[in-house]
PDB file of C-alpha atoms and ligand atoms in Angstrom:
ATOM      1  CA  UNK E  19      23.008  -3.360  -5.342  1.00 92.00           C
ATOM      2  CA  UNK E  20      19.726  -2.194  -5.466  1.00 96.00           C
ATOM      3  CA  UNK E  21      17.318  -1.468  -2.675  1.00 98.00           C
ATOM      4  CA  UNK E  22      13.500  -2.414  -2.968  1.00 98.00           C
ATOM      5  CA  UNK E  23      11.263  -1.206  -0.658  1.00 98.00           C
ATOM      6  CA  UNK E  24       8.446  -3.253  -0.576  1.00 97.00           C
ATOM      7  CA  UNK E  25       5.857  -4.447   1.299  1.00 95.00           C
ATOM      8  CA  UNK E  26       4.158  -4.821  -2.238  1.00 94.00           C
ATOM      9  CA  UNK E  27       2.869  -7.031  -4.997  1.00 93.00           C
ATOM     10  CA  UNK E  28       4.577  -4.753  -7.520  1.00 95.00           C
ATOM     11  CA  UNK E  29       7.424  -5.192  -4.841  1.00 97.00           C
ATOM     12  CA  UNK E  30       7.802  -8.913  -5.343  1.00 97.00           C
ATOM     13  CA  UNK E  31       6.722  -8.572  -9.130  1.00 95.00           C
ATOM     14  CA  UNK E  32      10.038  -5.979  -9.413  1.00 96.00           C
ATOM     15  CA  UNK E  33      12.245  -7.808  -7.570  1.00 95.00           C
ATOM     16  CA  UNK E  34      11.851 -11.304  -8.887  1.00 94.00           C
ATOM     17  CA  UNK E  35      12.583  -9.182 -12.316  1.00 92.00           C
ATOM     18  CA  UNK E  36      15.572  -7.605 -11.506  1.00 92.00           C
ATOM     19  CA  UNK E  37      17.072 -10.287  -9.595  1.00 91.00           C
ATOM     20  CA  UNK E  38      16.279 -12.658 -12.928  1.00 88.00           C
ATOM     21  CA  UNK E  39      17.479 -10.008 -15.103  1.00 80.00           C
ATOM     22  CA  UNK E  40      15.329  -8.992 -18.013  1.00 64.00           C
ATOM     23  CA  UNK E  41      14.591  -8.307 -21.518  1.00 60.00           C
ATOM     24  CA  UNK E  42      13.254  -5.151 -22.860  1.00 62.00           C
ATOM     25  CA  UNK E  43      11.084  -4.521 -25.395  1.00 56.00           C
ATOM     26  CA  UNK E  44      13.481  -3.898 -28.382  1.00 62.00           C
ATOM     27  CA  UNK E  45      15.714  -6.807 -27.495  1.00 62.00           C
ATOM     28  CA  UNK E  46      17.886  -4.522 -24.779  1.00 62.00           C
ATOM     29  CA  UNK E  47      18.557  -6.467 -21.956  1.00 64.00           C
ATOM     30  CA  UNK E  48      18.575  -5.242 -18.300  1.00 66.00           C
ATOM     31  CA  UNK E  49      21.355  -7.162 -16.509  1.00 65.00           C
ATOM     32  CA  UNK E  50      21.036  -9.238 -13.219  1.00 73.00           C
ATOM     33  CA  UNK E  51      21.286  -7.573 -10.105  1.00 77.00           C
ATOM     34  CA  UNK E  52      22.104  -8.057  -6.558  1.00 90.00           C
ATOM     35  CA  UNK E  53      19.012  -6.994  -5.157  1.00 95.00           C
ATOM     36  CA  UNK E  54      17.558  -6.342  -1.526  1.00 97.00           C
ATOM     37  CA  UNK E  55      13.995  -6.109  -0.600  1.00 98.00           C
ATOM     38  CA  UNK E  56      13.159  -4.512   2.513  1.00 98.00           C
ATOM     39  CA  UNK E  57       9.854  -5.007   4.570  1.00 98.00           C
ATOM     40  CA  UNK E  58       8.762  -3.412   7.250  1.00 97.00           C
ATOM     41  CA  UNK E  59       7.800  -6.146   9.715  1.00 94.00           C
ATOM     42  CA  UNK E  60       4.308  -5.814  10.014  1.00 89.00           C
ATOM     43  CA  UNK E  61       2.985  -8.717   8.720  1.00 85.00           C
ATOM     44  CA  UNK E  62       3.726 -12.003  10.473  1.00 85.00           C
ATOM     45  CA  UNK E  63       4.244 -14.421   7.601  1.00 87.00           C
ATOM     46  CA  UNK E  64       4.874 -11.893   4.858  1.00 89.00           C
ATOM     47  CA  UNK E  65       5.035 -13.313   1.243  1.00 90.00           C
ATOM     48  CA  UNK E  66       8.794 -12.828   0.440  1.00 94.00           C
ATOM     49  CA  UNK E  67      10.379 -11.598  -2.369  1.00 96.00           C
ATOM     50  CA  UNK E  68      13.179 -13.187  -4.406  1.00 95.00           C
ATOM     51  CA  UNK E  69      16.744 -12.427  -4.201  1.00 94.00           C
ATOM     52  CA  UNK E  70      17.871 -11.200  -0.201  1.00 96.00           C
ATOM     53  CA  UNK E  71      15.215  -9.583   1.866  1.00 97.00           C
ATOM     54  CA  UNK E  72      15.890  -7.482   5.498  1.00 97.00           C
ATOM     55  CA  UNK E  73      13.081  -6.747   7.997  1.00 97.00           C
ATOM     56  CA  UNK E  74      12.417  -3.940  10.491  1.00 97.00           C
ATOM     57  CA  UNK E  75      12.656  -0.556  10.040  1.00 98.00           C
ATOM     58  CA  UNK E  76      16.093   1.523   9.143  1.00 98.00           C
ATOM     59  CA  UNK E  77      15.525   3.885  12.428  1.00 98.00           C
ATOM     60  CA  UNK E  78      14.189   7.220  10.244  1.00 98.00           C
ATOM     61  CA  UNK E  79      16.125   9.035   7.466  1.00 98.00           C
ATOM     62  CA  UNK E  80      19.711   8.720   9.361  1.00 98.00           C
ATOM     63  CA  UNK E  81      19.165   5.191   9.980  1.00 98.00           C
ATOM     64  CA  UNK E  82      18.539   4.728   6.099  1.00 98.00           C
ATOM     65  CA  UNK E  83      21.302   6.738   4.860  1.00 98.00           C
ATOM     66  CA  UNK E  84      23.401   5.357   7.044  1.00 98.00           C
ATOM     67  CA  UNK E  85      22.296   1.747   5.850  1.00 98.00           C
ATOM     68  CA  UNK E  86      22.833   3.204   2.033  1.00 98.00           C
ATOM     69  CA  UNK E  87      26.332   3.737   2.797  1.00 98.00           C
ATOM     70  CA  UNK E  88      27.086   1.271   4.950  1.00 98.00           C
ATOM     71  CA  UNK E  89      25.929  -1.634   2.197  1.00 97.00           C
ATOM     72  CA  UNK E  90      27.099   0.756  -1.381  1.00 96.00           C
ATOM     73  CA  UNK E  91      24.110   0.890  -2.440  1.00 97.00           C
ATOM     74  CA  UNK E  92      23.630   1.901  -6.124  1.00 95.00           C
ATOM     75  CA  UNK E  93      19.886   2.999  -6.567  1.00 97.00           C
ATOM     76  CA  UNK E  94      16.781   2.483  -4.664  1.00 98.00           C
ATOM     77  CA  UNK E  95      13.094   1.783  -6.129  1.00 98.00           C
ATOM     78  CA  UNK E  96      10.177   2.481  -2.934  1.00 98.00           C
ATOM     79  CA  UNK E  97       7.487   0.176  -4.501  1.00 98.00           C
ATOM     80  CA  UNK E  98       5.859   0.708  -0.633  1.00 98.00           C
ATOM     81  CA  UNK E  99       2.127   0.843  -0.147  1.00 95.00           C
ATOM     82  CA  UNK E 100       0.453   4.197  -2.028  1.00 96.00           C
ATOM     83  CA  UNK E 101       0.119   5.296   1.943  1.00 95.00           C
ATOM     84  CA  UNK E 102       2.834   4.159   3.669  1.00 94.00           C
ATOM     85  CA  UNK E 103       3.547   8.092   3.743  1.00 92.00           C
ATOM     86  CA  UNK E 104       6.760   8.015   6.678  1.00 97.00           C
ATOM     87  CA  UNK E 105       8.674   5.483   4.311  1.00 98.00           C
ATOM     88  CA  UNK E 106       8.241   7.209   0.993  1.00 98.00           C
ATOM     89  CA  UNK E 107       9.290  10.586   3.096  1.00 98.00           C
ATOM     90  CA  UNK E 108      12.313   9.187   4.771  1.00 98.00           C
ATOM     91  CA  UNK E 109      13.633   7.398   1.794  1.00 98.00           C
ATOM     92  CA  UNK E 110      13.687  10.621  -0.563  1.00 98.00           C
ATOM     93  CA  UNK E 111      15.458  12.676   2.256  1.00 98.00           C
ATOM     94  CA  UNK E 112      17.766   9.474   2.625  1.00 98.00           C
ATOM     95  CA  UNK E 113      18.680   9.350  -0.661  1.00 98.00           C
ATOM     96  CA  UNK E 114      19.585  12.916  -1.252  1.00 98.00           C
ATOM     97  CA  UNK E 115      21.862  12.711   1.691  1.00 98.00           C
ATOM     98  CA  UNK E 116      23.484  10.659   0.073  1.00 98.00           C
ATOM     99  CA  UNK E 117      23.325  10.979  -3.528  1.00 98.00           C
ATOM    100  CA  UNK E 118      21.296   8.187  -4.398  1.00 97.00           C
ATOM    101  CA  UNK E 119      19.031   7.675  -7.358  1.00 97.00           C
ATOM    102  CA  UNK E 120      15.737   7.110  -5.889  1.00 98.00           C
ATOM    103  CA  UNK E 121      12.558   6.037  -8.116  1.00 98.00           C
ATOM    104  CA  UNK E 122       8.902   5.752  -6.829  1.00 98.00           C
ATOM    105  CA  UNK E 123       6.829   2.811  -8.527  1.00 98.00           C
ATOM    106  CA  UNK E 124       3.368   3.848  -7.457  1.00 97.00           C
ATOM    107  CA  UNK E 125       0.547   2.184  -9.353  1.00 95.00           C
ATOM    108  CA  UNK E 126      -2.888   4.177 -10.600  1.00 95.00           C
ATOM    109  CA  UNK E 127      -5.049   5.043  -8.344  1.00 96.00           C
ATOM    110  CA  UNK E 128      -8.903   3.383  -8.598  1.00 96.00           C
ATOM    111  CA  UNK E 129     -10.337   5.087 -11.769  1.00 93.00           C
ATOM    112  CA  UNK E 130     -12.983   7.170  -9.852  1.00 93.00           C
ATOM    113  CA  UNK E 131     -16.643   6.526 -10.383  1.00 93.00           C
ATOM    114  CA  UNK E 132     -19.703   9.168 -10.202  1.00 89.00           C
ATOM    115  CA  UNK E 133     -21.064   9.374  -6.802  1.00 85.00           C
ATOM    116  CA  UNK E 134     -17.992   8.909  -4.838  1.00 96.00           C
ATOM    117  CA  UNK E 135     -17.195  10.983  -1.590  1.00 97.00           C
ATOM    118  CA  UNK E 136     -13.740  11.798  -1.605  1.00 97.00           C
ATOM    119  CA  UNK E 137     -12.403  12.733   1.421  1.00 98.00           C
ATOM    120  CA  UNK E 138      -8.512  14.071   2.745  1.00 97.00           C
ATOM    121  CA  UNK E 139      -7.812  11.413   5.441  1.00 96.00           C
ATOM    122  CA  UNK E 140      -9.444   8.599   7.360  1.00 97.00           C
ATOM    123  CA  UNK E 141      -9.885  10.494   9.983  1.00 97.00           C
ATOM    124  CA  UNK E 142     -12.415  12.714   7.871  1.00 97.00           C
ATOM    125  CA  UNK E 143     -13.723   9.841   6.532  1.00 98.00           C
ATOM    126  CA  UNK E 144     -15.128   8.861  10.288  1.00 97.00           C
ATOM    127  CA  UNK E 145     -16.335  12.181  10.511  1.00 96.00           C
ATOM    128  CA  UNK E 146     -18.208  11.760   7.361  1.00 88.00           C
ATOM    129  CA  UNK E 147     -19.930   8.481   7.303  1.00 97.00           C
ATOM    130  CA  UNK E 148     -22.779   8.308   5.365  1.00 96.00           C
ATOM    131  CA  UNK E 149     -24.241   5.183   6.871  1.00 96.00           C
ATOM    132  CA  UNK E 150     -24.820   3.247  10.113  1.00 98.00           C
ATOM    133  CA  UNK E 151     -23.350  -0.174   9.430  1.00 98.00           C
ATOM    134  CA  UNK E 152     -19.807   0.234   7.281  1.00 98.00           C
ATOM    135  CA  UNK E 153     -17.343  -1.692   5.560  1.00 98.00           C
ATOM    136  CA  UNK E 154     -14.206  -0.306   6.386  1.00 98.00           C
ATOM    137  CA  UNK E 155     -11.121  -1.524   4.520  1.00 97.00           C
ATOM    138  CA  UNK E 156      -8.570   0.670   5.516  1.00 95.00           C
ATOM    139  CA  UNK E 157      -6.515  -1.429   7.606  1.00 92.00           C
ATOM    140  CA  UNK E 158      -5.708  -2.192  11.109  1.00 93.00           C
ATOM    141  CA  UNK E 159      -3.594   1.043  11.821  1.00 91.00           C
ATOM    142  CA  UNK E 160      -6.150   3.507  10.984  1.00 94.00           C
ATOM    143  CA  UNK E 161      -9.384   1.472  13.290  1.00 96.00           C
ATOM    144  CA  UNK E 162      -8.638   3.958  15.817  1.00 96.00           C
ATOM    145  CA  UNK E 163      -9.853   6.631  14.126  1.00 97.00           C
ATOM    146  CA  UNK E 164     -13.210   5.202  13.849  1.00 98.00           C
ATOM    147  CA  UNK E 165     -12.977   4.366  17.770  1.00 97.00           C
ATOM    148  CA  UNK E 166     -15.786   7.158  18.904  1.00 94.00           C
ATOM    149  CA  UNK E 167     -18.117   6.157  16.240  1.00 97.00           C
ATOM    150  CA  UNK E 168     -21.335   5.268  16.702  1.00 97.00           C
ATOM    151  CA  UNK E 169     -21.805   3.371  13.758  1.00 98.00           C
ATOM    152  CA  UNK E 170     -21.286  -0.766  13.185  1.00 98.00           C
ATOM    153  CA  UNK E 171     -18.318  -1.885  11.658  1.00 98.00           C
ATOM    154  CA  UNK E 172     -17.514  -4.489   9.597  1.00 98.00           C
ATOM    155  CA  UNK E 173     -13.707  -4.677   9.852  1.00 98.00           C
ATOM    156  CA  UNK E 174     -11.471  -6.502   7.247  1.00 98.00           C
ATOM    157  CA  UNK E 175      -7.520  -6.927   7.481  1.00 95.00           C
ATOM    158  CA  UNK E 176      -4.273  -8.755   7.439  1.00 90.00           C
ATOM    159  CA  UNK E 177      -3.447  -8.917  11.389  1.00 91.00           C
ATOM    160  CA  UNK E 178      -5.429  -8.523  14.161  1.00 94.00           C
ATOM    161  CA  UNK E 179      -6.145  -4.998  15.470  1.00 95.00           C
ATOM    162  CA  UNK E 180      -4.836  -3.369  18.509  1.00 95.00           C
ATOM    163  CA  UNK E 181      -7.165  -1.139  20.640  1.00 95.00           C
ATOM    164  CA  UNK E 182      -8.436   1.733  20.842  1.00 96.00           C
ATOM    165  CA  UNK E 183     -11.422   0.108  18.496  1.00 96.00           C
ATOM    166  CA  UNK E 184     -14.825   1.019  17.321  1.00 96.00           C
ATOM    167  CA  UNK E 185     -17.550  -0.057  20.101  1.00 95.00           C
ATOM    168  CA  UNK E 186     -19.690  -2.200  17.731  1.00 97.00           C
ATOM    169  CA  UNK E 187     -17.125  -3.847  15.711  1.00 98.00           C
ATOM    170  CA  UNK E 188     -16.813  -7.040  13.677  1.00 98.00           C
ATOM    171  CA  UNK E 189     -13.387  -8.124  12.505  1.00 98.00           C
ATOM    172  CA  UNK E 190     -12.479 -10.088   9.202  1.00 98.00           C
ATOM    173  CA  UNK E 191      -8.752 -10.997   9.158  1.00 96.00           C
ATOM    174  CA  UNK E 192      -8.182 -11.953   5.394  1.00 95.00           C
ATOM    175  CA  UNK E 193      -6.022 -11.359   2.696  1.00 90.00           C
ATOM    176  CA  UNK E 194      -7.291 -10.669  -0.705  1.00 88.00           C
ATOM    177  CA  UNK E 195      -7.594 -10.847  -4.100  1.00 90.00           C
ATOM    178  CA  UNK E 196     -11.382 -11.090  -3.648  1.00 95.00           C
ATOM    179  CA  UNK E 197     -13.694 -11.771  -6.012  1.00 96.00           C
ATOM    180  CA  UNK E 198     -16.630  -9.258  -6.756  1.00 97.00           C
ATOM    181  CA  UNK E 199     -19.528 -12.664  -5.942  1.00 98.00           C
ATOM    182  CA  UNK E 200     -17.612 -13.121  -2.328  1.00 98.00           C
ATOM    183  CA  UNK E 201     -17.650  -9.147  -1.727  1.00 98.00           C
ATOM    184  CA  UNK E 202     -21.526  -9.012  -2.644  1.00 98.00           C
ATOM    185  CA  UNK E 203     -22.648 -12.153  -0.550  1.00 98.00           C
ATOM    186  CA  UNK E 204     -20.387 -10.740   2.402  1.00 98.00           C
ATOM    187  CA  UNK E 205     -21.601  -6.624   2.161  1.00 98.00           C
ATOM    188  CA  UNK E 206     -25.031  -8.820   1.490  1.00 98.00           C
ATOM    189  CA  UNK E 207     -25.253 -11.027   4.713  1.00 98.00           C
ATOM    190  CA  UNK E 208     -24.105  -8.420   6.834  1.00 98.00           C
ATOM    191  CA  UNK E 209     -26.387  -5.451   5.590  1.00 98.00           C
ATOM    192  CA  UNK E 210     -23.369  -3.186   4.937  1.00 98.00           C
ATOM    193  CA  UNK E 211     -24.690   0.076   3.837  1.00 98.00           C
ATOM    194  CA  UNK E 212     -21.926   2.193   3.070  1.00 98.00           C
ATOM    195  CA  UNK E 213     -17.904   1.198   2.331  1.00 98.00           C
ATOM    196  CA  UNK E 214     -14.928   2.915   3.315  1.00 98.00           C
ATOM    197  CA  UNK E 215     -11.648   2.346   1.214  1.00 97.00           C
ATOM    198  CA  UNK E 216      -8.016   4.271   0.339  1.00 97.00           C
ATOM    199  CA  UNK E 217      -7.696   4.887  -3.102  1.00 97.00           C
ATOM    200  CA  UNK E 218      -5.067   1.953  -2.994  1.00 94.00           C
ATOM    201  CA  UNK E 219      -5.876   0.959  -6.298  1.00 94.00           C
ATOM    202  CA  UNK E 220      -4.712  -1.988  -8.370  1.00 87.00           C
ATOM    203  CA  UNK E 221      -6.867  -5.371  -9.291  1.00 83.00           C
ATOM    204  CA  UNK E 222      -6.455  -6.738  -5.368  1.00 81.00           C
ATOM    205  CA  UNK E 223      -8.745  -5.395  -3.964  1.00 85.00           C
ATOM    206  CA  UNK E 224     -11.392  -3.602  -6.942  1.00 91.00           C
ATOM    207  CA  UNK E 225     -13.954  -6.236  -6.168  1.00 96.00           C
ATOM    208  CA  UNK E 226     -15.450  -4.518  -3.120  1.00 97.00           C
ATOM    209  CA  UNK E 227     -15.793  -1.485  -5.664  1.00 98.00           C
ATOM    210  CA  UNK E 228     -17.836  -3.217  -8.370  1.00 97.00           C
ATOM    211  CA  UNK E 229     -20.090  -4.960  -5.326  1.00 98.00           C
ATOM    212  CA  UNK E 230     -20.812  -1.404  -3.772  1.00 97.00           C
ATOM    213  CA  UNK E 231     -21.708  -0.404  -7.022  1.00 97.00           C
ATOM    214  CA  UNK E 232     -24.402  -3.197  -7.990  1.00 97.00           C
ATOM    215  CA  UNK E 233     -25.764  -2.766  -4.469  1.00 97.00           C
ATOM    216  CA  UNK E 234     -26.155   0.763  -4.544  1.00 97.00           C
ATOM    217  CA  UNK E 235     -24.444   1.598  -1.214  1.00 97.00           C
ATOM    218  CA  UNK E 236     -22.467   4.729  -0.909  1.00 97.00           C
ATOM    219  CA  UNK E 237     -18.680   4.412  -1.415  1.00 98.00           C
ATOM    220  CA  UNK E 238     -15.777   7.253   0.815  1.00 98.00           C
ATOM    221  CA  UNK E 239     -12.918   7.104  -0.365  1.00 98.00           C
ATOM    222  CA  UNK E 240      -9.463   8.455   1.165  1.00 98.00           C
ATOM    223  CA  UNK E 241      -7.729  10.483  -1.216  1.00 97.00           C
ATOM    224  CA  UNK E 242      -3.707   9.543  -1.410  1.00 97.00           C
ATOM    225  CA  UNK E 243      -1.279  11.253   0.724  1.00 95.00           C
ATOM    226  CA  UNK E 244       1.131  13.556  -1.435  1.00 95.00           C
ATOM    227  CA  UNK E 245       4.507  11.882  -2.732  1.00 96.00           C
ATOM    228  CA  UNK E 246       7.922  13.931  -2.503  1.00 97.00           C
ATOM    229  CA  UNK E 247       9.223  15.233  -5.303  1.00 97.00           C
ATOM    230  CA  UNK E 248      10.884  12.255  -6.582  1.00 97.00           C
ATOM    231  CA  UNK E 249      10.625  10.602 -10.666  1.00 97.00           C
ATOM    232  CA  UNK E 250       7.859   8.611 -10.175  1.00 98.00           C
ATOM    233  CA  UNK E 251       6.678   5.945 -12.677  1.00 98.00           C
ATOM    234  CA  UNK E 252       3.103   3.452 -12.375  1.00 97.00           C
ATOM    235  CA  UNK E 253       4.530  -0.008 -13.465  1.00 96.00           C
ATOM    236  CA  UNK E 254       6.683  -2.722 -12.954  1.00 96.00           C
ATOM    237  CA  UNK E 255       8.189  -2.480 -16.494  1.00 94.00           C
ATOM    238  CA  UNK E 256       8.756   1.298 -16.580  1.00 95.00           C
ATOM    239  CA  UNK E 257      10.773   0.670 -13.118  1.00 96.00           C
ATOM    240  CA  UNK E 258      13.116  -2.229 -14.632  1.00 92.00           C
ATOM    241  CA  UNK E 259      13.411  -0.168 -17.327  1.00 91.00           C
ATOM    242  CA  UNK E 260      14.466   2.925 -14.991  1.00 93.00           C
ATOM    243  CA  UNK E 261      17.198   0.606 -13.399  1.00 90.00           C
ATOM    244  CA  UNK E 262      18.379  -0.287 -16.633  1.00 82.00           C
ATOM    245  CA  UNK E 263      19.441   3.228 -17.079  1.00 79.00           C
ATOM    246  CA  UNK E 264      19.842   4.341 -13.866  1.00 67.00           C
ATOM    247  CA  UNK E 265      23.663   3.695 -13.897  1.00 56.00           C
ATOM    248  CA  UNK E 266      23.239   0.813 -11.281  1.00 59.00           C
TER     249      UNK E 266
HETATM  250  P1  NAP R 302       4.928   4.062   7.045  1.00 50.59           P
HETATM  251  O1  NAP R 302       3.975   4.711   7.948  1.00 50.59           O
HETATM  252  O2  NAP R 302       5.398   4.767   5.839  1.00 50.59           O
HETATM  253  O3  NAP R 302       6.215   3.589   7.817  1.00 50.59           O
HETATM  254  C1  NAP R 302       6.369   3.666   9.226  1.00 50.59           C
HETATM  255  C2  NAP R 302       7.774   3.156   9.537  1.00 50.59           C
HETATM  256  O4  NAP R 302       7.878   1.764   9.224  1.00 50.59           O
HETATM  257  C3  NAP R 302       8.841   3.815   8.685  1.00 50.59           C
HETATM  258  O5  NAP R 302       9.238   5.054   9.236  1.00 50.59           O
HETATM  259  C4  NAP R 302       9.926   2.771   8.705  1.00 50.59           C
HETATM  260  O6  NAP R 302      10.616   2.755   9.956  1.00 50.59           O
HETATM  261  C5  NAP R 302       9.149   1.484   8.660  1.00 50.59           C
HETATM  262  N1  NAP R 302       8.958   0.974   7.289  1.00 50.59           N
HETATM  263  C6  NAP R 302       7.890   1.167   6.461  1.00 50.59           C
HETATM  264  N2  NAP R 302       8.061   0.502   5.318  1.00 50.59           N
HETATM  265  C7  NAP R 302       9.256  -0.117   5.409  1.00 50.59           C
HETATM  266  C8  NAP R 302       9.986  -0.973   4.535  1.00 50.59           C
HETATM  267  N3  NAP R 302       9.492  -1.340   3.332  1.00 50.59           N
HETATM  268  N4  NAP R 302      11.192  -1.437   4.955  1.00 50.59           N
HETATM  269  C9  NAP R 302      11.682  -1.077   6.183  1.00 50.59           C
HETATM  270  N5  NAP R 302      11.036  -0.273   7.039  1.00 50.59           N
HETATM  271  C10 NAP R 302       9.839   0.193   6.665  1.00 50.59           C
HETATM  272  O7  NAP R 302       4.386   2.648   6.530  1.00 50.59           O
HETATM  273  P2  NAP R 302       3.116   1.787   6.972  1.00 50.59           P
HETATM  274  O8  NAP R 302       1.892   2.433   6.471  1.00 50.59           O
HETATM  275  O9  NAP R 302       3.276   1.456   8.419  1.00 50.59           O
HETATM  276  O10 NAP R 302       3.366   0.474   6.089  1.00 50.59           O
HETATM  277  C11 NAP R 302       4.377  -0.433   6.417  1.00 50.59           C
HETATM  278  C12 NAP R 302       4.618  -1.378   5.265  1.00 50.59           C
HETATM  279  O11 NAP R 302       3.420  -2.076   4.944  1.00 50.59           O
HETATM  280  C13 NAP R 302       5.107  -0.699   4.012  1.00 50.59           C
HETATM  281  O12 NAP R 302       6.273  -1.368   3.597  1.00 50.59           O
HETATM  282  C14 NAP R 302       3.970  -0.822   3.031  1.00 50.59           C
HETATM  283  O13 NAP R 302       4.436  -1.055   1.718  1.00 50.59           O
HETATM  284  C15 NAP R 302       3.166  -1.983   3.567  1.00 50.59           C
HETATM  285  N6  NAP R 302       1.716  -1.781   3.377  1.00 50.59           N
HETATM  286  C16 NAP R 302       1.109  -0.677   3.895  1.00 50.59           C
HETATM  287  C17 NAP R 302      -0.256  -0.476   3.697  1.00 50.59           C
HETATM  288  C18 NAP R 302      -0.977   0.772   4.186  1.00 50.59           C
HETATM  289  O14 NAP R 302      -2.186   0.893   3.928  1.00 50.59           O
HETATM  290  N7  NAP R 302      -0.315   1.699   4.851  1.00 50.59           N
HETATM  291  C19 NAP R 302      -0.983  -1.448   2.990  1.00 50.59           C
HETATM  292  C20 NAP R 302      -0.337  -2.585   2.496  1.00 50.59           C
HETATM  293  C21 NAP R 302       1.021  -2.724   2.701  1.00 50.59           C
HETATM  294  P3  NAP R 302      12.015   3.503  10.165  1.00 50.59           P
HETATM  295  O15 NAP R 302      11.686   4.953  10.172  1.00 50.59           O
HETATM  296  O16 NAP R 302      12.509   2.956  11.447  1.00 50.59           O
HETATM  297  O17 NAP R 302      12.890   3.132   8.996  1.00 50.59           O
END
């Protein structure tokens, strides 16, 4: 069995793969697996991936090794969010405890553009706003951090928020892809004048980028956190490839 952690496009994309079985290039063929995704729980109607899926956290790294044993598990891919940073952490400290082959699928970051402020973390990204009324698209776990700013906000995300939250505050609950028209008319009608992003990359959510860009309005974005020292790979393919040869 293999483990997915996902809480990912690339998640679902891997998963539906491997539980299908696949092809290679070459003619190889990567046999079916039994696989389980794993989310985390945070979202309340989370798109699901194929084959069996488990929600709610494993309880740290003991929890997860313990769950590794407990259900033989063969390998494990973390295809979790580029900064879901505890997960990625636990799951390579899980895995050497107990001898599990671990791969990270992380896609490529955004392909950086001239004039962008990079910055460490979010929270030096409030610090460092270069604006008065900002597009923040970082997510509803990291809104506190902007709590003692001055400056409006113009909130997008998946759930609702939880205080502590920025005084002046607007809040968008959507899920993308967006298109780059929709990102212009909304930074447009609401005067946004400078955007705040994580390097997340992938297609999902580039629009904003291209919009900030024709508008001219100043783009921070948070640099990723550091992975562990795991095999990493940046696509689907090269991980159903990986579990083709992983000895799974
Ligand atoms: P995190 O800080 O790395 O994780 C916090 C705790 O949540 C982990 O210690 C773990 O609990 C549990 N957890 C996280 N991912 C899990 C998974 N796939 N399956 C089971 N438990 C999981 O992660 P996060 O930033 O809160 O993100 C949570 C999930 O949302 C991730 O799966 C990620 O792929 C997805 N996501 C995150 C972002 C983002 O910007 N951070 C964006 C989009 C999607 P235990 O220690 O109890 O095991």
């Amino acid at each position: 069995m293999i483990l997915v952690l996902g809480g990912t496009g690339e998640a679902r994309d891997l998963a539906r793969r491997l539980v299908a079985g696949a092809v290679e290039e070459g003619g190889s063929v990567v046999p079916r697996r039994r696989v389980v995704s794993s989310l985390a729980g945070r979202v309340s109607s989370p798109a699901l991936p194929a084959g069996e899926v488990r929600i709610g956290g494993f309880g740290g790294v003991d929890g997860l090794a313990q769950w590794l044993r407990d259900n033989d598990v063969r390998a494990v891919i973390d295809a979790t969010h580029p900064f879901a940073r505890r997960i990625t952490q636990n799951a390579f400290e899980a895995c050497q405890q107990v001898g599990v082959p671990l791969l990270v699928l992380r896609r490529p970051g955004f392909e950086p553009r001239p004039g962008w402020t990079w910055v460490d973390s979010v929270a030096e990204a409030a610090r460092s706003l270069p604006g008065e009324r900002v597009f923040l698209t970082t997510g509803r776990q990291d809104l506190a951090e902007f709590a003692g700013c001055p400056q409006w906000f113009l909130a997008r995300m998946v759930e609702p928020p939880e205080p502590p939250l920025p005084h002046r505050i607007e809040v968008l609950l959507a899920r993308g892809p967006f298109t780059v028209d929709g990102e212009l008319e909304l930074m447009r009608s609401r005067a946004v004048d400078v955007l705040v992003t994580k390097d997340s990359g992938g297609p999902m959510t580039s629009a904003k980028l291209d919009a900030a860009e024709q508008l001219g309005i100043p783009v921070v974005v948070v640099r990723r956190p550091p992975l562990p020292p795991a095999e990493v790979v940046a696509s689907v393919d090269d991980a159903v490839s990986w579990s083709g040869t992983a000895g799974v």
